[in-house]
Short mmCIF file of C-alpha atoms (C1' of nucleotides) in Angstrom, two decimals:
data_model
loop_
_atom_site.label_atom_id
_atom_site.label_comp_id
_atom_site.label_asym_id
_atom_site.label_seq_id
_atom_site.Cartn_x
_atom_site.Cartn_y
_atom_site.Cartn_z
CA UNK A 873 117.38 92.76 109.73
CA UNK A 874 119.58 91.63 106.30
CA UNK A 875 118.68 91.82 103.27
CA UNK A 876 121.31 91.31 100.99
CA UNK A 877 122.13 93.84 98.29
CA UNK A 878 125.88 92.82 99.62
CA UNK A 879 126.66 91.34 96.52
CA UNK A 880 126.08 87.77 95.46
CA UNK A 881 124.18 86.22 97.86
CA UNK A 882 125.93 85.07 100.57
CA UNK A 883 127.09 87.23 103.70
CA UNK A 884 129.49 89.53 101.82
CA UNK A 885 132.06 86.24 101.01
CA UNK A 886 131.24 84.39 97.98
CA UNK A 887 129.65 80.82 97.07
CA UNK A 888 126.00 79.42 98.35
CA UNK A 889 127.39 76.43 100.41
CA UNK A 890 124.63 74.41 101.56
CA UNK A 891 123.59 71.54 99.87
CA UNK A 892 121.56 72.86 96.71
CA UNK A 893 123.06 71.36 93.72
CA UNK A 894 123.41 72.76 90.23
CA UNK A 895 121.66 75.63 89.22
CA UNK A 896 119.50 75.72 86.13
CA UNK A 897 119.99 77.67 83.23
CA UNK A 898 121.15 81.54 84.52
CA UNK A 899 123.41 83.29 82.68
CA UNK A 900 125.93 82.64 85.63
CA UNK A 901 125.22 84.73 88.26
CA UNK A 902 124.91 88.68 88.35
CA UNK A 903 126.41 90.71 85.06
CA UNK A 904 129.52 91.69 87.01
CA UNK A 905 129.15 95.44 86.20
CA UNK A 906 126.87 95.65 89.64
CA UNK A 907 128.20 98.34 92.36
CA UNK A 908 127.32 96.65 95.43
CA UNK A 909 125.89 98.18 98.87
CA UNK A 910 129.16 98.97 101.32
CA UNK A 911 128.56 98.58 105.35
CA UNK A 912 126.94 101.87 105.81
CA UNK A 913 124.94 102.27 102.67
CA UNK A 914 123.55 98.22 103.17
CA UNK A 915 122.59 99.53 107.09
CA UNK A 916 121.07 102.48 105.98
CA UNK A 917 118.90 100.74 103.37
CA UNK A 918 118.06 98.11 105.80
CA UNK A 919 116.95 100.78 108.50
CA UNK A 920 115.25 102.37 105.67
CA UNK A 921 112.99 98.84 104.53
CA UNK A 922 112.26 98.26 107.93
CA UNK A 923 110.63 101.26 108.33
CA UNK A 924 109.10 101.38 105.30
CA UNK A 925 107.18 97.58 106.45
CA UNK A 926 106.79 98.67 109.95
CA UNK A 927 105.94 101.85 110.35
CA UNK A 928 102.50 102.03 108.11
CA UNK A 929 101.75 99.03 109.06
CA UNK A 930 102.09 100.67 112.42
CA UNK A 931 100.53 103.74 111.99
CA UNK A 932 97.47 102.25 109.97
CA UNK A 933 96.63 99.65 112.46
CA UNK A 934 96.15 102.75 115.52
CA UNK A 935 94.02 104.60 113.12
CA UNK A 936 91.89 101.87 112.14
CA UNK A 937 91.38 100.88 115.89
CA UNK A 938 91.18 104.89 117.40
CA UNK A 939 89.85 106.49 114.52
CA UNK A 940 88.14 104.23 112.29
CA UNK A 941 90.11 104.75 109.05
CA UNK A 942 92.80 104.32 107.16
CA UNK A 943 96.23 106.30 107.49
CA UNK A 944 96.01 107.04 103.54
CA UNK A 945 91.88 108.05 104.33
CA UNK A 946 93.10 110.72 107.01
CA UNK A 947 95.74 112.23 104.96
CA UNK A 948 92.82 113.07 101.86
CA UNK A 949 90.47 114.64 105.11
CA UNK A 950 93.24 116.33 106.53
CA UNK A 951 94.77 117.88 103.35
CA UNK A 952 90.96 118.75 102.47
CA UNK A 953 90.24 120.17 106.01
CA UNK A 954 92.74 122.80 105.57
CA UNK A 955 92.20 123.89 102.31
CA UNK A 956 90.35 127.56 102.11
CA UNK A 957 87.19 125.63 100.91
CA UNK A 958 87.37 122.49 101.83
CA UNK A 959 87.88 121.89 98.34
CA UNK A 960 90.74 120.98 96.00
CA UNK A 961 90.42 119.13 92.24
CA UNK A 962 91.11 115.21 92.29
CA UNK A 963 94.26 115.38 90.53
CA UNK A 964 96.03 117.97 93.02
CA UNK A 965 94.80 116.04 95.65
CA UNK A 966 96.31 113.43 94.35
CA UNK A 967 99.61 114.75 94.12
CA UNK A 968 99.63 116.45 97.14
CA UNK A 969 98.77 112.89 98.73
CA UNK A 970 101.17 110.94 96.77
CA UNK A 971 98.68 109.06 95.37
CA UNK A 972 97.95 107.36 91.75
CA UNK A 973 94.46 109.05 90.63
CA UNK A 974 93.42 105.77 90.57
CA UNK A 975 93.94 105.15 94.15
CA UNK A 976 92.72 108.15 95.19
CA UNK A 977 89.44 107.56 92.99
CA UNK A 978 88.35 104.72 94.85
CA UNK A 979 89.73 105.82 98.09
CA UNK A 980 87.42 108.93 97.35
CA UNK A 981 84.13 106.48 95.88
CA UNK A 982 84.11 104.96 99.80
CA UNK A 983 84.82 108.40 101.76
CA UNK A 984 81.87 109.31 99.45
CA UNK A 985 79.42 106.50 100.37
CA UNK A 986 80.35 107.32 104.12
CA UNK A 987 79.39 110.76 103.88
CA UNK A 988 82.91 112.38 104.83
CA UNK A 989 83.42 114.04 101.26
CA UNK A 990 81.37 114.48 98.11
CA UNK A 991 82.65 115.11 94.55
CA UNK A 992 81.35 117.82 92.08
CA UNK A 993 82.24 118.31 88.51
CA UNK A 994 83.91 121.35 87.47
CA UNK A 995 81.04 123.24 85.08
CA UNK A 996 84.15 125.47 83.57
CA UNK A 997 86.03 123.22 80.05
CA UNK A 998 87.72 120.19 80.90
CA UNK A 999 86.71 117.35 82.70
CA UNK A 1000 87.40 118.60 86.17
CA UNK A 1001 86.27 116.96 89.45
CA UNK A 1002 86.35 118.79 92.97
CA UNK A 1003 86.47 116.70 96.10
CA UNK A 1004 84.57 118.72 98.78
CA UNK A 1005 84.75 118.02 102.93
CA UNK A 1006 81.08 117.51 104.16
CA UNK A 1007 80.54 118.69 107.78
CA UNK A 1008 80.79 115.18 109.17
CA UNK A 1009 83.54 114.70 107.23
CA UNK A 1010 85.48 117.88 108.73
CA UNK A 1011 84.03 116.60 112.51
CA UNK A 1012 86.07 113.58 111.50
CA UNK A 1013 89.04 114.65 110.53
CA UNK A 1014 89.06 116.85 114.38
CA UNK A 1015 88.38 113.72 116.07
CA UNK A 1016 91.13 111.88 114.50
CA UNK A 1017 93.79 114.42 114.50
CA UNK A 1018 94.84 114.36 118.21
CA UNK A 1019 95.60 110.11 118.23
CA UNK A 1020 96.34 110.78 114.57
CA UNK A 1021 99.34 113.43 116.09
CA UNK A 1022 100.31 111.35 119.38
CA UNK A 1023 100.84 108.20 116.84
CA UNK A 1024 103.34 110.67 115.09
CA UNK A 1025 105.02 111.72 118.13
CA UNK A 1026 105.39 108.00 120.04
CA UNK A 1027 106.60 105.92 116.33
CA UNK A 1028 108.82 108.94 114.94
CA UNK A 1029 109.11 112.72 116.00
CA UNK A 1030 109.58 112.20 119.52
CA UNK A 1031 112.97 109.61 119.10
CA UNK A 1032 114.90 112.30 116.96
CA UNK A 1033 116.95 114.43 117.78
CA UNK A 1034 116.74 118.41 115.79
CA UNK A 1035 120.09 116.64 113.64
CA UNK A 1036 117.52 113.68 112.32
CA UNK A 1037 114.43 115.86 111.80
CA UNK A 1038 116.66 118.30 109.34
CA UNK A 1039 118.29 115.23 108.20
CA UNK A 1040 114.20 113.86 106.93
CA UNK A 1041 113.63 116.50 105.69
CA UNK A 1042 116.78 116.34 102.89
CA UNK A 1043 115.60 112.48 102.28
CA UNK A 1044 112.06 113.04 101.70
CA UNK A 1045 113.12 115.64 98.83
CA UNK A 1046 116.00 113.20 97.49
CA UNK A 1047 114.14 110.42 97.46
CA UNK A 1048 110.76 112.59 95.82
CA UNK A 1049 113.04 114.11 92.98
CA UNK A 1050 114.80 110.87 92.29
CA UNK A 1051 111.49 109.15 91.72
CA UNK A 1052 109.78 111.84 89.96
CA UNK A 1053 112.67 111.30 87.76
CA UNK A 1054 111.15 107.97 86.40
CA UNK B 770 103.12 117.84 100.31
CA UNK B 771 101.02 118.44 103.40
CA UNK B 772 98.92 116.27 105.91
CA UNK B 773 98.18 118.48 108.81
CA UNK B 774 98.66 117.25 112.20
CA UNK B 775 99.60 121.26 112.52
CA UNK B 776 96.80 121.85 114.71
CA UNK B 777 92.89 122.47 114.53
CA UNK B 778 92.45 121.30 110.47
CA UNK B 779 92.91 125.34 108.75
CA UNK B 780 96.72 125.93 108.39
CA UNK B 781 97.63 126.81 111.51
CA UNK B 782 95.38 129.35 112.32
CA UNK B 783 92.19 128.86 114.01
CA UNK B 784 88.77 128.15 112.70
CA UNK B 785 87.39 126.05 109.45
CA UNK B 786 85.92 128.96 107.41
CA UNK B 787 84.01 128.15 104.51
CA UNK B 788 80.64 127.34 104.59
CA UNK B 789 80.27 123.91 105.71
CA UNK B 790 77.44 124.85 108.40
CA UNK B 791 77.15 123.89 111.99
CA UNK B 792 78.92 120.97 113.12
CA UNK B 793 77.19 117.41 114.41
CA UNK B 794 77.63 116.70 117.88
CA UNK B 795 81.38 116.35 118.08
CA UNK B 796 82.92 116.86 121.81
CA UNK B 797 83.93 120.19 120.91
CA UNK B 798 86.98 119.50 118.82
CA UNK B 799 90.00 118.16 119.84
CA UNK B 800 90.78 117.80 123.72
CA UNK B 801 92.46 120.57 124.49
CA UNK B 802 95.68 118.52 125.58
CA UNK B 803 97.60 117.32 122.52
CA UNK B 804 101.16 118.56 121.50
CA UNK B 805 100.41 119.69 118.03
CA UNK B 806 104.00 119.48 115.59
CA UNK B 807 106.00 122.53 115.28
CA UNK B 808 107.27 123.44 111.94
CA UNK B 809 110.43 121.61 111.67
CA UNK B 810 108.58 118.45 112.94
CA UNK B 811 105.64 118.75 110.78
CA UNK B 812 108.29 118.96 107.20
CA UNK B 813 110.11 116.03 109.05
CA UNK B 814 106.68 113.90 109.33
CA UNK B 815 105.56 115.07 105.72
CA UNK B 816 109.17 114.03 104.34
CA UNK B 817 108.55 110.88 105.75
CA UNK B 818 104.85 110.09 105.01
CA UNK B 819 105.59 111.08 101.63
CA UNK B 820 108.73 108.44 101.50
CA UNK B 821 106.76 105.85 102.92
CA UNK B 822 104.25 105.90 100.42
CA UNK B 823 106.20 106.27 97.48
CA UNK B 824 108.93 104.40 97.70
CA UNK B 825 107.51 101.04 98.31
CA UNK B 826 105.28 101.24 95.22
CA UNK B 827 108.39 102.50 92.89
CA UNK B 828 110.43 99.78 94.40
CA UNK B 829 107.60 97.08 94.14
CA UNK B 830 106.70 98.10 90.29
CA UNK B 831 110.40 98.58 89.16
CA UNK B 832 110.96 95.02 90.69
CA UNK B 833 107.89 93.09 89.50
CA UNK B 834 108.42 94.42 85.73
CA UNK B 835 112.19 93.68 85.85
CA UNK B 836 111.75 90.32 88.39
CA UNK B 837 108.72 89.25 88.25
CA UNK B 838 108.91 89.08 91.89
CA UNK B 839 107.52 91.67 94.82
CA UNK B 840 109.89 93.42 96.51
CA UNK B 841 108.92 91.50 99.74
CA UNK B 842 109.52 88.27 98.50
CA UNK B 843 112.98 89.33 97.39
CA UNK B 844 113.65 90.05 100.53
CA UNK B 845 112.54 86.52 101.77
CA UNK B 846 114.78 84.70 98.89
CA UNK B 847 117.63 87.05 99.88
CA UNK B 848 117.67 86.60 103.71
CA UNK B 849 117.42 82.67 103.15
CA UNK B 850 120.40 82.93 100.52
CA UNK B 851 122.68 84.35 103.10
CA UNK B 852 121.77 81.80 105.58
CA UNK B 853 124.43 78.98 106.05
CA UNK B 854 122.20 76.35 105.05
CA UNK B 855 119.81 78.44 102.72
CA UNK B 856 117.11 77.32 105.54
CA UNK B 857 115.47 79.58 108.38
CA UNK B 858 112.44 78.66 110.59
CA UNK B 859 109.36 80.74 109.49
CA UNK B 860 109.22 82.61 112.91
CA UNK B 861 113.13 83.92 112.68
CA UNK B 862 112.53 84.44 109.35
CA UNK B 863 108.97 86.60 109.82
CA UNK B 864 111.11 88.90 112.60
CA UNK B 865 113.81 89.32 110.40
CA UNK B 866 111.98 90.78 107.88
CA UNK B 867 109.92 93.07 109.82
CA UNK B 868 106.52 90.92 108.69
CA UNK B 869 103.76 89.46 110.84
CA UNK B 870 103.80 85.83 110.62
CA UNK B 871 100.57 85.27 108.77
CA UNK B 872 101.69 87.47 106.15
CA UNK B 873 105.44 85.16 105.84
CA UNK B 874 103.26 82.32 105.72
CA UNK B 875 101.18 83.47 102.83
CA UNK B 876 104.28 84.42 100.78
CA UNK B 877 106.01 81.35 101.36
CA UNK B 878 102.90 79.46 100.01
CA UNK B 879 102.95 81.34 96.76
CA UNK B 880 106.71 81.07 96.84
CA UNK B 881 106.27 77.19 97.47
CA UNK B 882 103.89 77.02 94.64
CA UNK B 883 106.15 78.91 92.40
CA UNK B 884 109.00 75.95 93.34
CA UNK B 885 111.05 79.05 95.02
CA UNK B 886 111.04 77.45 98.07
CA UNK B 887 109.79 74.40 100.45
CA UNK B 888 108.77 74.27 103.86
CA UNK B 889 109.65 71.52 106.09
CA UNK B 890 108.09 70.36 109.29
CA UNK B 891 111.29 70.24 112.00
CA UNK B 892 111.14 66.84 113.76
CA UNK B 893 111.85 68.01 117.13
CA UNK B 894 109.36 69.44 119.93
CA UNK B 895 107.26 72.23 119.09
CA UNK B 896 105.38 73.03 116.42
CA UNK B 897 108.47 74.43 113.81
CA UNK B 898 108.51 74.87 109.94
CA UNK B 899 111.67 75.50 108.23
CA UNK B 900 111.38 77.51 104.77
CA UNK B 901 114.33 76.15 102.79
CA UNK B 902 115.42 78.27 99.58
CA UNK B 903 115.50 75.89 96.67
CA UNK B 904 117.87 75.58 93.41
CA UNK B 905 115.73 77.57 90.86
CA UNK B 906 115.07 79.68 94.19
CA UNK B 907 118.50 80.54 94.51
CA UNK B 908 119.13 81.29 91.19
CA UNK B 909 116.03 83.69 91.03
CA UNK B 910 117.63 85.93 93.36
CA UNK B 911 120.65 85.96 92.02
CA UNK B 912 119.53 87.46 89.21
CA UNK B 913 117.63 89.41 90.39
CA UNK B 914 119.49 91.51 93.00
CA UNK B 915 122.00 93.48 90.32
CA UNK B 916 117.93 94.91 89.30
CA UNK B 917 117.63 95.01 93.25
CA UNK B 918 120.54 97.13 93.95
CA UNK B 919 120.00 99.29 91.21
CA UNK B 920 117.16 100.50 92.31
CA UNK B 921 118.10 101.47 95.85
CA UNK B 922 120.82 103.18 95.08
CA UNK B 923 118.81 105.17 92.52
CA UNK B 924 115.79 106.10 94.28
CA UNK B 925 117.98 106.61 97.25
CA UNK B 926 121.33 106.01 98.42
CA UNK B 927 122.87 107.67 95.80
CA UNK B 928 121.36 110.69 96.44
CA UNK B 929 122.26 110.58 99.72
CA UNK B 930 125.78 111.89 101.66
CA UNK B 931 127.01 110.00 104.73
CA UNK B 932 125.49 112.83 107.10
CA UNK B 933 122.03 111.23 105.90
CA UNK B 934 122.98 107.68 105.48
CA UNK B 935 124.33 107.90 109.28
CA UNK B 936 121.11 109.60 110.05
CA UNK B 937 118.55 107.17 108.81
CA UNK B 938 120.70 104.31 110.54
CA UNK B 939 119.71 105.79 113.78
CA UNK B 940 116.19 107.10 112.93
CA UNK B 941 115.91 103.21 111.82
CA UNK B 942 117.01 101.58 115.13
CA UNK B 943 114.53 104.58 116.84
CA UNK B 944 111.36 103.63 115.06
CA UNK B 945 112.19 99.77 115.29
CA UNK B 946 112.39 100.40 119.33
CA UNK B 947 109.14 102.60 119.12
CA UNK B 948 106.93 100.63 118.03
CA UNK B 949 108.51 97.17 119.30
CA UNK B 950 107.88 98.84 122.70
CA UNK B 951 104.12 98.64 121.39
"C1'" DC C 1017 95.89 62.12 134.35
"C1'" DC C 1018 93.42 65.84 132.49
"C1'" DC C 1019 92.92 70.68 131.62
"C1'" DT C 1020 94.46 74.87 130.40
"C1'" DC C 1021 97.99 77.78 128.55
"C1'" DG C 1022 101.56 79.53 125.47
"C1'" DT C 1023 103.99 78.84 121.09
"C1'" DT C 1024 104.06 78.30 116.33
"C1'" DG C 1025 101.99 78.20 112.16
"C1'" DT C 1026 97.99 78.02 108.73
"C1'" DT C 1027 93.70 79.39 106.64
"C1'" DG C 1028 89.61 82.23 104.83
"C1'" DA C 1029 87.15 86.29 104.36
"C1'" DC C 1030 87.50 90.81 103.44
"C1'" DG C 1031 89.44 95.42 102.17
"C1'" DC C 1032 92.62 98.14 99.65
"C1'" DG C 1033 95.89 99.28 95.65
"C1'" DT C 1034 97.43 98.37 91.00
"C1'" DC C 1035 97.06 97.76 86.31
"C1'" DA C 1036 94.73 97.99 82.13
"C1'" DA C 1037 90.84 99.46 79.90
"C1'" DG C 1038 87.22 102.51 79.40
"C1'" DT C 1039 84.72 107.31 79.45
"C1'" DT C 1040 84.19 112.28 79.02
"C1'" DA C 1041 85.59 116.46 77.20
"C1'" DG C 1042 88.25 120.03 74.95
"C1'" DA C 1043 92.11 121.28 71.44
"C1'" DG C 1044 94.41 121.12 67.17
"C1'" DG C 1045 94.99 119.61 62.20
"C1'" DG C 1046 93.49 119.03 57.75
"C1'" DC D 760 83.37 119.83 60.12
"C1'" DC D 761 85.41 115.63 61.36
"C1'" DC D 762 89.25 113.04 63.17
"C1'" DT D 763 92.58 112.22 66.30
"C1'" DC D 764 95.19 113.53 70.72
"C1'" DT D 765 95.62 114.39 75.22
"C1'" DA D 766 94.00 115.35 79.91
"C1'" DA D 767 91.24 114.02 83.75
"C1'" DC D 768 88.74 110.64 85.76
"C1'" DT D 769 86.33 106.07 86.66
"C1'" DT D 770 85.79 101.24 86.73
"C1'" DG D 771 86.68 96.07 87.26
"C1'" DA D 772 89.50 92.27 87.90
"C1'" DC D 773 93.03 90.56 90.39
"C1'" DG D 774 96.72 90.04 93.95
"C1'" DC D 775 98.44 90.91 98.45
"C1'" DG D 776 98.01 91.89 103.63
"C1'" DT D 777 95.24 91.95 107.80
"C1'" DC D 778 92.45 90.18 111.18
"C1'" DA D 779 90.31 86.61 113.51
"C1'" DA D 780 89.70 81.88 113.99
"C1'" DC D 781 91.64 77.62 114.26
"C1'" DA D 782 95.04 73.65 114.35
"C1'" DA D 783 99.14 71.36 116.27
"C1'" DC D 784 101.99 70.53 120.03
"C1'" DG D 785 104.59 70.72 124.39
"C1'" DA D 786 104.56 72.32 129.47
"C1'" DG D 787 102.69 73.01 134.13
"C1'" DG D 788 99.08 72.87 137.76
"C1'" DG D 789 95.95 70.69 140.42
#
DNA sequence: CCCTCGTTGTTGACGCGTCAAGTTAGAGGG
DNA sequence: CCCTCTAACTTGACGCGTCAACAACGAGGG
């Protein structure tokens, strides 16, 4: 894998090569003031796109064929399954998911027509919307969990050693707060 | 965050609760014989779910307000730019960017339409296509990657020490293997 | 010489996510 | 009491990716 970020395009060294010609109208090339990827950051990001194609590309493709649905769908079940009632308002679900509330809208209209959850509206003030687990959608959800789990294991857990688990763990809260911070 | 794979859906601890009422005619629950994650594991998995949803849409939206382009087809330009001859057949190039090779194909046809890039039939045996970066191609990416790098540094290498960026280098070239073995 | 197979790439239908625009409902200001 | 704001959702159009089928082309077997 490459993918640039070295600096202007071109392995590291400078110039295109290659027959192109002249270039249209840019304001000549990058602004200068760019701090460029060095050998271990431009590995690290390229380890990091690659997983970020492969893996739920991955993971969503074994779910779809074992289970039936979506890595994304599984995730809204699961989080549901092990809430007290089964229950939990669409916008916490959709933060606890990761999700837009638009995403998790529509991902919620087809789990509805399936019969795996149901939404309610909240009598209390507000507009408030609980997503509830139906029994078939909580049998579900059991099925899915062990392939769901052995996926897990085979594309990630079981490769790392206790140094790259901890190590995970600091990147998923870096990356989370540094986001959050848009 | 939180996406179970803990164990029979309730955290941790045995039995749904609530009052969903009696089951359909599920095999019992799960079969008995799955490794369920331990703690440390299941922060580690929900670090990493959580990074591989997020991040690709921040990435994706930053770079399609600030490029115009996805964050995918970046990567196509920018592979191509490095090459020697700004060319790469479409196979090479699909592997090298972690995609499936209907999904290069349908990005260099929008690319193609968009004058980014051409693809030409290679004379010899086979059936090969190279994809060829083109002048207003070229200069595309390079101004767009100052934008590019930008980003990945601030949603995550800078946040990052060289414990972590070592870390993800290897947890890279592990998932790559995994699922490649697949 | 033909038939089948393995590569390599393309195409179309379909499903999912995003973005922008609504809709519903309470809260605060004048 | 009305008007506007904001929060919490929902909806529709549109673009991208996947999957399955197909097309192009050489190689080997009988």
């Amino acid at each position: 894998m490459d993918t640039s970020t070295t600096g202007a395009p071109g392995p590291g060294g400078p110039d295109p090569r290659g027959g192109e010609g002249a270039e249209a109208g840019e304001p000549a090339g990058p602004p200068a003031g760019t701090r460029w990827l060095d050998g271990g950051e431009l590995a690290a990001w390229l380890a990091t796109s690659a997983i970020m194609i492969s893996l739920p590309a991955a993971l969503d493709a074994r779910m779809q064929r074992e289970s039936g649905m979506t890595f994304f769908e599984y995730m809204v079940l699961s989080v549901l399954s092990e809430e007290p009632e089964h229950t939990m308002q669409m916008s916490d679900l959709a933060a606890r998911t990761s999700a837009s509330l638009s995403r998790l809208s529509h991902v919620a209209g087809r789990l509805e027509k399936r019969g795996l959850l149901a939404r309610v509206r909240v009598p209390g003030p507000g507009r408030r919307t609980n997503a509830v687990l139906t029994g078939a959608g909580y049998g579900e959800v059991v099925a899915a969990a062990p392939g769901h789990v052995a996926a897990v294991r085979e594309y990630l857990v079981d490769g790392l050693g206790p140094a790259e688990l901890a190590a995970l763990r600091r990147i998923g809260a870096s990356v989370e707060a540094a986001i959050d911070r848009t």
